[in-house]
Short mmCIF file of C-alpha atoms in Angstrom, two decimals:
data_model
loop_
_atom_site.label_atom_id
_atom_site.label_comp_id
_atom_site.label_asym_id
_atom_site.label_seq_id
_atom_site.Cartn_x
_atom_site.Cartn_y
_atom_site.Cartn_z
CA MET A 1 39.24 4.66 -132.61
CA ASN A 2 42.82 3.76 -131.86
CA ALA A 3 44.62 5.65 -129.11
CA ASN A 4 47.30 6.71 -131.57
CA ASN A 5 44.90 8.26 -134.07
CA LYS A 6 45.58 11.95 -134.58
CA VAL A 7 42.75 14.29 -135.42
CA GLY A 8 44.10 17.70 -136.27
CA SER A 9 40.97 19.81 -136.51
CA LEU A 10 37.35 20.16 -135.45
CA THR A 11 36.28 19.36 -139.01
CA GLU A 12 38.10 16.03 -138.95
CA LYS A 13 36.40 15.13 -135.66
CA GLN A 14 33.01 15.97 -137.17
CA GLU A 15 33.71 13.96 -140.32
CA MET A 16 34.59 10.93 -138.18
CA ASP A 17 31.38 11.58 -136.18
CA ILE A 18 33.13 11.61 -132.82
CA ARG A 19 30.60 12.36 -130.09
CA ILE A 20 30.92 13.04 -126.38
CA MET A 21 29.02 10.56 -124.24
CA ASP A 22 29.38 8.51 -121.10
CA GLY A 23 29.62 4.74 -120.96
CA ASN A 24 25.93 4.31 -120.24
CA GLU A 25 24.88 6.29 -123.30
CA ALA A 26 27.54 4.60 -125.41
CA ALA A 27 26.14 1.13 -124.64
CA ALA A 28 22.47 2.14 -124.67
CA SER A 29 22.68 3.87 -128.05
CA VAL A 30 23.65 0.58 -129.66
CA ALA A 31 21.36 -1.64 -127.57
CA TYR A 32 18.37 0.56 -128.42
CA ARG A 33 18.98 0.32 -132.15
CA CYS A 34 19.57 -3.46 -132.06
CA THR A 35 16.29 -4.44 -130.40
CA ASP A 36 12.50 -4.45 -130.65
CA VAL A 37 11.58 -4.74 -126.95
CA ILE A 38 13.28 -3.29 -123.87
CA GLY A 39 12.30 -4.27 -120.35
CA ILE A 40 13.61 -1.93 -117.66
CA TYR A 41 13.73 -1.22 -113.96
CA PRO A 42 16.11 1.50 -112.71
CA ILE A 43 19.04 0.83 -110.41
CA THR A 44 22.23 2.86 -109.90
CA PRO A 45 24.53 3.11 -111.85
CA SER A 46 22.74 1.59 -114.86
CA SER A 47 19.57 3.71 -114.64
CA ALA A 48 20.76 6.17 -117.27
CA MET A 49 20.73 3.44 -119.93
CA SER A 50 17.00 2.95 -119.38
CA GLU A 51 16.41 6.71 -119.23
CA TYR A 52 18.16 7.26 -122.56
CA CYS A 53 16.03 4.55 -124.18
CA GLU A 54 12.81 6.06 -122.83
CA GLU A 55 13.86 9.46 -124.18
CA TRP A 56 14.66 8.05 -127.62
CA THR A 57 11.34 6.20 -127.71
CA ASN A 58 9.48 9.42 -126.90
CA LEU A 59 11.40 11.14 -129.70
CA LYS A 60 10.32 8.25 -131.98
CA ILE A 61 13.88 7.39 -132.93
CA LYS A 62 13.89 4.12 -134.89
CA ASN A 63 16.10 1.07 -134.57
CA PHE A 64 18.26 -0.28 -137.38
CA ARG A 65 15.23 -2.06 -138.88
CA GLY A 66 13.19 1.13 -139.08
CA THR A 67 10.81 0.51 -136.18
CA ILE A 68 10.50 2.18 -132.79
CA PRO A 69 11.39 -0.22 -129.95
CA SER A 70 8.73 -0.86 -127.32
CA ILE A 71 9.90 -0.09 -123.79
CA TYR A 72 8.23 -1.25 -120.59
CA GLU A 73 9.11 -0.38 -117.00
CA MET A 74 8.21 -3.25 -114.68
CA GLN A 75 7.76 -3.52 -110.91
CA SER A 76 11.25 -4.93 -110.33
CA GLU A 77 14.25 -6.32 -112.14
CA ALA A 78 12.67 -9.76 -111.84
CA GLY A 79 9.70 -8.43 -113.78
CA ALA A 80 11.96 -6.87 -116.40
CA ALA A 81 13.73 -10.21 -116.87
CA GLY A 82 10.41 -12.01 -117.16
CA LEU A 83 9.21 -9.52 -119.74
CA VAL A 84 12.25 -9.90 -121.98
CA HIS A 85 12.11 -13.68 -121.59
CA GLY A 86 8.56 -13.60 -122.91
CA ALA A 87 9.49 -11.23 -125.73
CA LEU A 88 12.41 -13.44 -126.71
CA THR A 89 10.21 -16.52 -126.69
CA ALA A 90 7.88 -14.71 -129.11
CA GLY A 91 10.79 -14.09 -131.50
CA SER A 92 11.58 -10.46 -130.69
CA LEU A 93 15.02 -8.95 -130.32
CA ALA A 94 15.10 -7.75 -126.71
CA THR A 95 17.46 -6.22 -124.17
CA SER A 96 17.61 -4.88 -120.64
CA PHE A 97 19.96 -2.99 -118.30
CA THR A 98 20.79 -3.54 -114.65
CA SER A 99 23.37 -3.63 -111.83
CA SER A 100 24.08 -5.23 -108.46
CA GLN A 101 21.03 -6.62 -106.63
CA GLY A 102 18.97 -5.99 -109.75
CA LEU A 103 21.10 -8.48 -111.64
CA LEU A 104 20.66 -11.04 -108.86
CA LEU A 105 16.87 -10.77 -109.19
CA MET A 106 17.21 -11.73 -112.85
CA ILE A 107 19.08 -14.99 -112.17
CA PRO A 108 16.08 -17.40 -112.38
CA ASN A 109 15.14 -16.09 -115.82
CA MET A 110 18.79 -16.01 -116.90
CA TYR A 111 19.11 -19.76 -116.32
CA LYS A 112 16.03 -20.34 -118.46
CA ILE A 113 17.07 -17.95 -121.23
CA ALA A 114 20.49 -19.60 -121.48
CA GLY A 115 19.13 -23.13 -121.11
CA GLU A 116 16.77 -22.53 -124.02
CA LEU A 117 19.65 -21.20 -126.20
CA THR A 118 17.96 -17.84 -126.67
CA SER A 119 19.79 -14.91 -128.26
CA PHE A 120 19.79 -11.96 -125.85
CA VAL A 121 22.14 -9.27 -124.47
CA LEU A 122 21.91 -7.87 -120.95
CA HIS A 123 23.97 -4.71 -120.40
CA VAL A 124 25.35 -4.33 -116.87
CA ALA A 125 27.07 -1.37 -115.23
CA ALA A 126 28.91 -3.58 -112.74
CA ARG A 127 28.35 -2.61 -109.10
CA THR A 128 29.07 -3.93 -105.64
CA VAL A 129 26.54 -6.39 -104.22
CA ALA A 130 25.49 -5.45 -100.69
CA THR A 131 27.14 -7.66 -98.06
CA HIS A 132 28.08 -6.13 -94.69
CA ALA A 133 26.97 -2.78 -96.16
CA LEU A 134 25.29 -1.36 -99.22
CA SER A 135 27.42 0.51 -101.74
CA ILE A 136 26.41 2.12 -105.01
CA PHE A 137 29.95 1.98 -106.41
CA GLY A 138 31.60 -0.37 -108.84
CA ASP A 139 33.28 -3.75 -108.73
CA HIS A 140 32.63 -7.14 -110.30
CA SER A 141 30.80 -8.91 -107.48
CA ASP A 142 27.45 -8.75 -109.31
CA VAL A 143 28.59 -10.15 -112.65
CA MET A 144 30.64 -12.85 -110.92
CA ALA A 145 27.45 -14.00 -109.22
CA VAL A 146 25.91 -14.98 -112.58
CA ARG A 147 28.80 -16.76 -114.25
CA GLN A 148 27.11 -20.16 -113.75
CA THR A 149 23.88 -19.16 -115.49
CA GLY A 150 25.20 -20.05 -118.94
CA PHE A 151 25.48 -16.47 -120.19
CA ALA A 152 28.55 -15.46 -122.14
CA MET A 153 30.30 -12.51 -120.48
CA LEU A 154 32.00 -9.71 -122.42
CA SER A 155 33.92 -6.99 -120.56
CA SER A 156 34.50 -3.41 -121.79
CA ASP A 157 37.39 -1.26 -120.56
CA ASN A 158 36.22 2.23 -121.53
CA CYS A 159 33.45 4.27 -123.18
CA GLN A 160 34.50 3.45 -126.74
CA GLN A 161 34.55 -0.25 -125.96
CA ALA A 162 31.18 -0.02 -124.20
CA HIS A 163 29.85 1.32 -127.51
CA ASP A 164 31.66 -1.21 -129.70
CA PHE A 165 31.26 -4.31 -127.54
CA ALA A 166 27.54 -3.67 -127.21
CA LEU A 167 27.25 -4.27 -130.95
CA ILE A 168 29.70 -7.18 -130.97
CA ALA A 169 27.65 -8.84 -128.20
CA HIS A 170 24.37 -8.37 -130.08
CA ALA A 171 25.93 -9.81 -133.24
CA ALA A 172 27.60 -12.73 -131.46
CA THR A 173 24.48 -13.77 -129.58
CA LEU A 174 22.49 -14.06 -132.81
CA LYS A 175 25.22 -16.18 -134.39
CA SER A 176 25.98 -18.39 -131.37
CA ARG A 177 22.53 -18.55 -129.69
CA ILE A 178 24.35 -18.01 -126.39
CA PRO A 179 22.91 -15.05 -124.41
CA PHE A 180 25.43 -12.39 -123.35
CA VAL A 181 26.09 -10.21 -120.33
CA HIS A 182 27.97 -7.18 -121.64
CA PHE A 183 29.42 -5.39 -118.62
CA PHE A 184 31.57 -2.38 -117.81
CA ASP A 185 32.59 -0.81 -114.52
CA GLY A 186 29.93 1.17 -112.71
CA PHE A 187 30.73 4.90 -112.42
CA ARG A 188 34.34 4.40 -113.57
CA THR A 189 33.10 3.75 -117.14
CA SER A 190 29.33 4.20 -116.94
CA HIS A 191 29.61 7.87 -115.85
CA GLU A 192 32.87 8.91 -117.51
CA LEU A 193 32.47 11.44 -120.33
CA ASN A 194 34.72 10.80 -123.29
CA HIS A 195 34.88 10.99 -127.06
CA VAL A 196 33.31 8.03 -128.81
CA GLN A 197 33.47 7.31 -132.52
CA TYR A 198 29.79 6.74 -133.26
CA ILE A 199 28.45 3.55 -134.84
CA HIS A 200 25.86 4.24 -137.53
CA ASP A 201 22.91 2.07 -138.52
CA ASN A 202 24.60 0.77 -141.66
CA VAL A 203 27.34 -0.83 -139.53
CA ILE A 204 24.72 -2.32 -137.21
CA ALA A 205 22.88 -3.76 -140.22
CA GLU A 206 26.13 -5.31 -141.48
CA MET A 207 26.88 -6.86 -138.09
CA LEU A 208 23.34 -8.14 -137.43
CA GLU A 209 22.95 -10.22 -140.55
CA THR A 210 19.45 -10.57 -141.97
CA ASN A 211 19.64 -14.38 -142.01
CA ALA A 212 20.57 -14.48 -138.32
CA VAL A 213 17.66 -12.19 -137.42
CA VAL A 214 15.23 -14.26 -139.52
CA GLN A 215 16.44 -17.53 -137.98
CA ASN A 216 16.02 -16.03 -134.52
CA PHE A 217 12.42 -15.12 -135.38
CA GLN A 218 11.74 -18.58 -136.81
CA ARG A 219 12.68 -20.15 -133.48
CA ARG A 220 9.82 -18.33 -131.75
CA LEU A 221 7.14 -20.21 -129.85
CA THR A 222 4.10 -20.18 -132.15
CA PRO A 223 1.15 -22.46 -132.88
CA ASP A 224 2.04 -22.14 -136.57
CA ALA A 225 5.18 -24.20 -135.96
CA PRO A 226 4.68 -26.06 -132.66
CA THR A 227 7.74 -26.87 -130.54
CA LEU A 228 8.16 -28.11 -126.98
CA ARG A 229 9.92 -25.78 -124.54
CA GLY A 230 10.19 -25.64 -120.76
CA SER A 231 9.24 -29.25 -120.15
CA SER A 232 9.82 -31.26 -116.99
CA GLN A 233 12.50 -33.94 -117.39
CA ASN A 234 13.37 -36.93 -115.25
CA PRO A 235 16.81 -38.38 -114.45
CA ASP A 236 16.68 -40.61 -117.53
CA THR A 237 17.06 -37.65 -119.94
CA TYR A 238 18.01 -34.44 -118.09
CA PHE A 239 21.77 -35.05 -117.89
CA GLN A 240 22.04 -35.96 -121.57
CA ALA A 241 20.05 -32.92 -122.66
CA ARG A 242 22.13 -30.63 -120.47
CA GLU A 243 25.34 -31.88 -122.06
CA ALA A 244 23.93 -31.34 -125.55
CA VAL A 245 24.65 -27.59 -125.30
CA ASN A 246 28.42 -28.18 -125.17
CA GLN A 247 28.92 -27.65 -128.89
CA TYR A 248 27.33 -24.18 -128.70
CA TYR A 249 29.65 -23.06 -125.89
CA ASP A 250 32.69 -24.65 -127.54
CA GLY A 251 32.04 -22.61 -130.68
CA CYS A 252 31.15 -19.33 -128.98
CA PRO A 253 34.70 -17.90 -128.46
CA ASP A 254 35.54 -18.31 -132.15
CA ILE A 255 32.25 -16.65 -133.08
CA VAL A 256 33.09 -13.70 -130.82
CA ALA A 257 36.55 -13.48 -132.39
CA ASP A 258 34.97 -13.57 -135.85
CA MET A 259 32.53 -10.82 -134.93
CA MET A 260 35.41 -8.74 -133.57
CA ASP A 261 37.29 -9.23 -136.84
CA LYS A 262 34.23 -8.28 -138.88
CA PHE A 263 33.69 -5.23 -136.71
CA GLY A 264 37.34 -4.27 -137.24
CA GLU A 265 36.91 -4.47 -141.00
CA LEU A 266 33.87 -2.19 -140.84
CA THR A 267 35.23 0.39 -138.37
CA GLN A 268 39.02 -0.06 -138.26
CA ARG A 269 38.76 -0.64 -134.51
CA HIS A 270 40.19 -4.07 -133.87
CA TYR A 271 39.65 -6.27 -130.82
CA LYS A 272 40.42 -9.80 -129.62
CA PRO A 273 38.91 -11.93 -126.80
CA PHE A 274 42.27 -11.59 -124.97
CA VAL A 275 44.69 -8.77 -125.73
CA TYR A 276 48.31 -8.61 -124.59
CA PHE A 277 50.22 -5.35 -124.18
CA GLY A 278 53.86 -5.15 -123.13
CA ASP A 279 57.27 -6.67 -123.78
CA ASP A 280 57.18 -9.64 -126.15
CA LYS A 281 59.65 -11.39 -123.84
CA ALA A 282 58.09 -10.33 -120.55
CA THR A 283 58.84 -12.38 -117.45
CA ASP A 284 56.22 -10.75 -115.20
CA ILE A 285 52.66 -9.95 -116.25
CA ILE A 286 49.35 -8.89 -114.75
CA VAL A 287 46.02 -10.37 -115.87
CA ILE A 288 43.04 -8.08 -115.37
CA MET A 289 39.75 -6.93 -116.91
CA GLY A 290 37.53 -3.85 -116.82
CA SER A 291 38.45 -0.19 -116.53
CA ALA A 292 41.66 -0.95 -114.63
CA VAL A 293 43.13 -2.35 -117.84
CA SER A 294 43.92 1.19 -118.99
CA THR A 295 45.68 2.01 -115.72
CA VAL A 296 47.88 -1.07 -116.02
CA LYS A 297 48.61 -0.40 -119.71
CA GLN A 298 49.72 3.16 -118.96
CA THR A 299 51.98 1.92 -116.18
CA VAL A 300 53.44 -0.86 -118.33
CA ALA A 301 54.21 1.67 -121.08
CA SER A 302 56.23 3.70 -118.57
CA LEU A 303 58.00 0.67 -117.07
CA LEU A 304 59.02 -0.52 -120.53
CA LYS A 305 61.06 2.66 -120.88
CA GLN A 306 63.09 1.40 -117.91
CA ASN A 307 63.67 -1.88 -119.77
CA ARG A 308 61.58 -3.84 -117.30
CA LYS A 309 60.24 -7.09 -118.76
CA VAL A 310 56.57 -6.57 -117.93
CA GLY A 311 53.19 -6.79 -119.64
CA VAL A 312 49.44 -7.03 -119.12
CA LEU A 313 46.89 -9.51 -120.46
CA CYS A 314 43.53 -7.79 -120.95
CA VAL A 315 40.54 -10.12 -120.62
CA HIS A 316 37.47 -9.23 -122.69
CA LEU A 317 35.67 -12.56 -123.14
CA PHE A 318 35.36 -13.98 -119.63
CA ARG A 319 32.68 -16.58 -120.47
CA PRO A 320 32.88 -18.96 -122.20
CA PHE A 321 36.49 -18.94 -121.03
CA SER A 322 38.67 -19.82 -124.01
CA VAL A 323 41.92 -21.49 -122.96
CA LYS A 324 43.13 -21.35 -126.56
CA HIS A 325 42.67 -17.60 -126.98
CA CYS A 326 44.04 -16.91 -123.50
CA LEU A 327 47.28 -18.86 -123.79
CA ASN A 328 47.93 -17.83 -127.39
CA ALA A 329 47.95 -14.21 -126.23
CA MET A 330 50.52 -14.82 -123.48
CA PRO A 331 54.27 -14.55 -124.13
CA SER A 332 56.02 -17.91 -123.71
CA THR A 333 58.71 -16.22 -121.57
CA VAL A 334 56.35 -15.47 -118.67
CA GLN A 335 57.62 -16.71 -115.31
CA ASN A 336 55.30 -14.96 -112.82
CA ILE A 337 51.66 -13.90 -113.18
CA ALA A 338 49.56 -11.73 -110.87
CA VAL A 339 45.83 -12.13 -111.54
CA LEU A 340 43.83 -9.19 -110.19
CA ASP A 341 40.13 -9.70 -109.40
CA ARG A 342 37.74 -6.88 -108.59
CA THR A 343 35.65 -9.04 -106.31
CA LYS A 344 35.93 -11.13 -103.16
CA GLU A 345 34.66 -14.67 -102.82
CA PRO A 346 34.98 -15.45 -99.11
CA GLY A 347 36.14 -18.96 -98.33
CA ALA A 348 37.31 -19.77 -101.86
CA VAL A 349 40.81 -20.89 -102.78
CA GLY A 350 40.94 -17.78 -104.97
CA GLU A 351 38.77 -15.36 -106.86
CA PRO A 352 37.11 -16.35 -110.17
CA LEU A 353 39.52 -14.90 -112.74
CA TYR A 354 42.51 -16.27 -110.80
CA LEU A 355 40.99 -19.76 -110.71
CA ASP A 356 40.30 -19.68 -114.46
CA ILE A 357 43.81 -18.53 -115.35
CA THR A 358 45.33 -21.12 -113.02
CA SER A 359 43.20 -23.89 -114.52
CA ALA A 360 43.93 -22.80 -118.11
CA ILE A 361 47.70 -22.79 -117.55
CA ALA A 362 47.72 -26.06 -115.62
CA ARG A 363 45.68 -27.75 -118.32
CA ASN A 364 47.21 -26.50 -121.55
CA TRP A 365 50.43 -24.49 -121.09
CA LYS A 366 52.61 -27.22 -122.60
CA THR A 367 50.31 -27.44 -125.62
CA HIS A 368 50.90 -23.79 -126.50
CA HIS A 369 54.40 -23.09 -125.13
CA SER A 370 57.60 -25.08 -124.71
CA THR A 371 58.77 -23.11 -121.65
CA PRO A 372 58.34 -23.94 -117.94
CA GLN A 373 54.89 -23.29 -116.53
CA PRO A 374 54.68 -19.88 -114.82
CA THR A 375 53.83 -19.33 -111.15
CA ILE A 376 50.46 -17.66 -110.60
CA PHE A 377 49.36 -15.42 -107.71
CA GLY A 378 45.87 -14.09 -107.13
CA GLY A 379 44.94 -10.80 -105.52
CA ARG A 380 42.11 -8.35 -105.03
CA TYR A 381 41.86 -4.65 -105.86
CA GLY A 382 39.35 -1.87 -106.30
CA LEU A 383 36.37 -3.25 -104.37
CA SER A 384 33.52 -0.75 -104.43
CA SER A 385 35.59 1.69 -106.52
CA LYS A 386 38.53 1.78 -104.13
CA GLU A 387 41.25 3.78 -105.90
CA PHE A 388 43.50 1.76 -108.19
CA ALA A 389 46.30 3.95 -109.51
CA PRO A 390 49.63 3.43 -111.31
CA ARG A 391 51.54 3.27 -108.01
CA HIS A 392 49.50 0.19 -107.11
CA VAL A 393 50.41 -1.44 -110.42
CA VAL A 394 54.11 -0.68 -109.81
CA SER A 395 53.79 -2.26 -106.37
CA VAL A 396 52.43 -5.49 -107.86
CA PHE A 397 55.15 -5.67 -110.52
CA THR A 398 57.85 -4.93 -107.93
CA ALA A 399 56.57 -7.73 -105.69
CA LEU A 400 56.58 -10.11 -108.67
CA GLU A 401 60.13 -9.18 -109.61
CA LEU A 402 61.49 -9.39 -106.06
CA GLY A 403 59.69 -12.63 -105.25
CA THR A 404 57.91 -11.04 -102.28
CA ILE A 405 54.39 -11.52 -103.66
CA PHE A 406 52.06 -14.06 -102.04
CA HIS A 407 48.66 -15.63 -102.65
CA ASP A 408 45.40 -13.82 -101.82
CA PHE A 409 47.11 -10.43 -101.60
CA THR A 410 45.26 -7.11 -101.60
CA ILE A 411 46.45 -3.86 -103.11
CA GLY A 412 45.19 -0.35 -102.42
CA ILE A 413 44.34 -0.80 -98.74
CA THR A 414 46.26 -1.38 -95.51
CA ASP A 415 45.13 -4.72 -94.10
CA ASP A 416 46.30 -4.74 -90.48
CA VAL A 417 43.91 -7.56 -89.52
CA THR A 418 44.95 -10.45 -91.77
CA ASN A 419 48.05 -8.72 -93.16
CA LEU A 420 47.37 -9.53 -96.81
CA SER A 421 48.19 -6.15 -98.32
CA LEU A 422 51.24 -5.61 -100.52
CA PRO A 423 53.54 -2.76 -99.48
CA LEU A 424 52.99 0.39 -101.54
CA ILE A 425 55.90 1.45 -103.76
CA HIS A 426 56.20 5.17 -104.51
CA ASP A 427 57.83 6.04 -107.81
CA ASN A 428 58.59 9.03 -110.00
CA LEU A 429 57.50 7.59 -113.33
CA LYS A 430 55.75 9.87 -115.79
CA TYR A 431 52.51 8.19 -116.81
CA ASP A 432 50.50 10.93 -118.39
CA ASP A 433 51.42 13.51 -121.03
CA THR A 434 48.02 15.18 -121.17
CA LYS A 435 48.27 18.84 -122.20
CA LEU A 436 46.01 20.13 -119.42
CA ARG A 437 44.50 18.49 -116.36
CA ALA A 438 42.30 20.05 -113.71
CA LEU A 439 40.61 19.10 -110.46
CA PHE A 440 37.49 20.95 -109.36
CA TYR A 441 36.36 20.50 -105.77
CA GLY A 442 32.81 21.32 -104.81
CA LEU A 443 29.85 20.43 -102.60
CA GLY A 444 27.00 18.20 -103.70
CA SER A 445 24.16 20.22 -105.31
CA ASP A 446 26.30 23.35 -105.80
CA GLY A 447 26.39 22.85 -109.56
CA THR A 448 30.11 22.10 -109.88
CA VAL A 449 29.67 18.68 -111.48
CA GLY A 450 27.03 19.90 -113.90
CA ALA A 451 29.12 22.90 -114.91
CA ASN A 452 32.17 20.73 -115.54
CA LYS A 453 30.13 18.28 -117.63
CA ASN A 454 29.03 21.20 -119.77
CA THR A 455 32.64 22.38 -120.07
CA ILE A 456 33.74 18.94 -121.26
CA LYS A 457 30.94 18.83 -123.83
CA ILE A 458 31.41 22.38 -125.11
CA VAL A 459 35.19 22.22 -125.46
CA GLY A 460 35.04 18.69 -126.86
CA ALA A 461 32.34 19.51 -129.41
CA ASP A 462 33.42 22.97 -130.54
CA SER A 463 37.22 22.71 -130.63
CA PRO A 464 39.88 20.31 -131.99
CA TRP A 465 40.68 19.25 -128.41
CA PHE A 466 39.79 15.87 -127.01
CA THR A 467 38.27 15.98 -123.54
CA GLN A 468 37.57 13.57 -120.74
CA GLY A 469 35.66 14.00 -117.51
CA TYR A 470 35.20 11.81 -114.48
CA PHE A 471 33.22 12.90 -111.45
CA VAL A 472 33.61 11.54 -107.93
CA TYR A 473 31.00 11.93 -105.24
CA ASP A 474 29.73 9.80 -102.40
CA SER A 475 26.31 8.28 -101.88
CA LYS A 476 25.15 11.25 -99.77
CA LYS A 477 25.39 13.37 -102.93
CA SER A 478 23.81 16.60 -101.67
CA GLY A 479 26.22 18.29 -99.26
CA GLY A 480 29.06 15.82 -99.72
CA MET A 481 32.35 16.73 -101.37
CA THR A 482 32.51 16.32 -105.13
CA THR A 483 35.65 16.08 -107.24
CA SER A 484 35.60 16.67 -110.99
CA HIS A 485 38.59 15.33 -112.92
CA LEU A 486 39.04 17.01 -116.31
CA ARG A 487 41.60 16.35 -119.05
CA PHE A 488 42.21 18.08 -122.37
CA ASN A 489 44.53 16.86 -125.10
CA SER A 490 45.18 17.00 -128.84
CA SER A 491 44.77 13.21 -129.19
CA PRO A 492 42.17 10.79 -127.80
CA LEU A 493 42.17 10.23 -124.03
CA ILE A 494 41.52 6.61 -123.22
CA ARG A 495 41.35 6.80 -119.46
CA LEU A 496 41.64 9.27 -116.64
CA THR A 497 44.57 8.53 -114.34
CA LEU A 498 44.35 10.11 -110.91
CA LEU A 499 47.78 11.72 -110.53
CA MET A 500 47.11 14.34 -107.91
CA ARG A 501 50.77 14.63 -106.87
CA GLN A 502 52.15 15.87 -110.17
CA THR A 503 53.07 19.55 -110.31
CA SER A 504 51.46 20.16 -113.70
CA LEU A 505 48.02 19.52 -112.25
CA VAL A 506 45.70 22.50 -111.89
CA VAL A 507 43.64 22.29 -108.69
CA ILE A 508 40.61 24.53 -108.31
CA ASN A 509 38.73 24.53 -105.03
CA LEU A 510 35.12 25.67 -105.22
CA ALA A 511 34.07 24.49 -101.78
CA TYR A 512 33.50 27.59 -99.71
#
């Protein structure tokens, strides 16, 4: 569903089969119907994906092949990874869901699954990995910890993409034999309620071609067709065998692009591994991935009205990193780039996305563009769901334009220890033309969040209005302050922007 699509009535919404769901349900509804075996172990904020699958299994809902997936809850995420590894080895289509420390427990099996070129998709609601403290909230520190395993990594920005990219990942893994981590931001996307144009089984069947499924089954470990797998190798052969996978990874980005094109033909929702939004002759751009993409896009749209030469490069396919797709998407006029990572790698020259962009431009800029190579700066934002709003985006662009930006900057906090934070620029830009916005304040367990979720679902389902809800609460939950952000509009709402200072905002305080 494109952001510009207009749906003028409730009937039109129903005919398009637009449903209200959060990011977890959006991803799980596709994953469930694409697989035979699901190994689970709950961990916040991905637990709901497993819960949905258990519910659908109990209701005997079938997958796209007409069978009911088997679901098993193990003793840990390591057990869940071992279970799906075994199921995959037997020729089944399998999946799992996890976050944070749970993902780290799966790493040993992930190396094996990738090393054996096994088709598989792991859906991750990205969450902070515990370091000096535990946090249940979202950033990319967990998925960045597995980028060496050999898994491809596909990033969704919002609920609709969580739904769509889940299918694209399942299709691409069958075609490429590279296993995928499909991830989206914990809470920011996993728990946001929004309208999603539903993918039906006939589209899934078109994307998951019969020949690819059959070939996957034929690669199973069986005495009927004996093969050697998981052997021990000595220095005389290991290196050569490890390099033999190069051709699979070299071809994977084009396969993902092909699957995105095929998906676009079937649904009219079109995607690319890297997507650029902004001025075609921009001099200053931001590179970013995840839910913050929508925040930057909204800000860029407003800055373009001031004739500022800015843009944003949205990264979807993070691994295998395709230099070709990345640089082809960038305007040749770019002079300064700010790469924003939602993770911190202490002691490194820069964070992962920054290092990849820097390497890609240093290696191949002249091959794709005849202009001088741009200057690249890396920074951090949004760790553990720290607020990232349009004013932060404006601050980054202003620093790029004025030449006051520096390496390893932070945005969204005041760093008075190492003094790495960019100064915050306050502006009066209009970012959001939503018809009605509301904030509901409450106390954990008082029913405010639940009531607002019902409001979003009722209004969204039984009226022509599009709705969006995002709910903020801390890890104490019961007794802590909750904030429900609600939006209502006549056209689709891609992302909630927290604009609490605008006068059109309705604020309702239910905390007595």
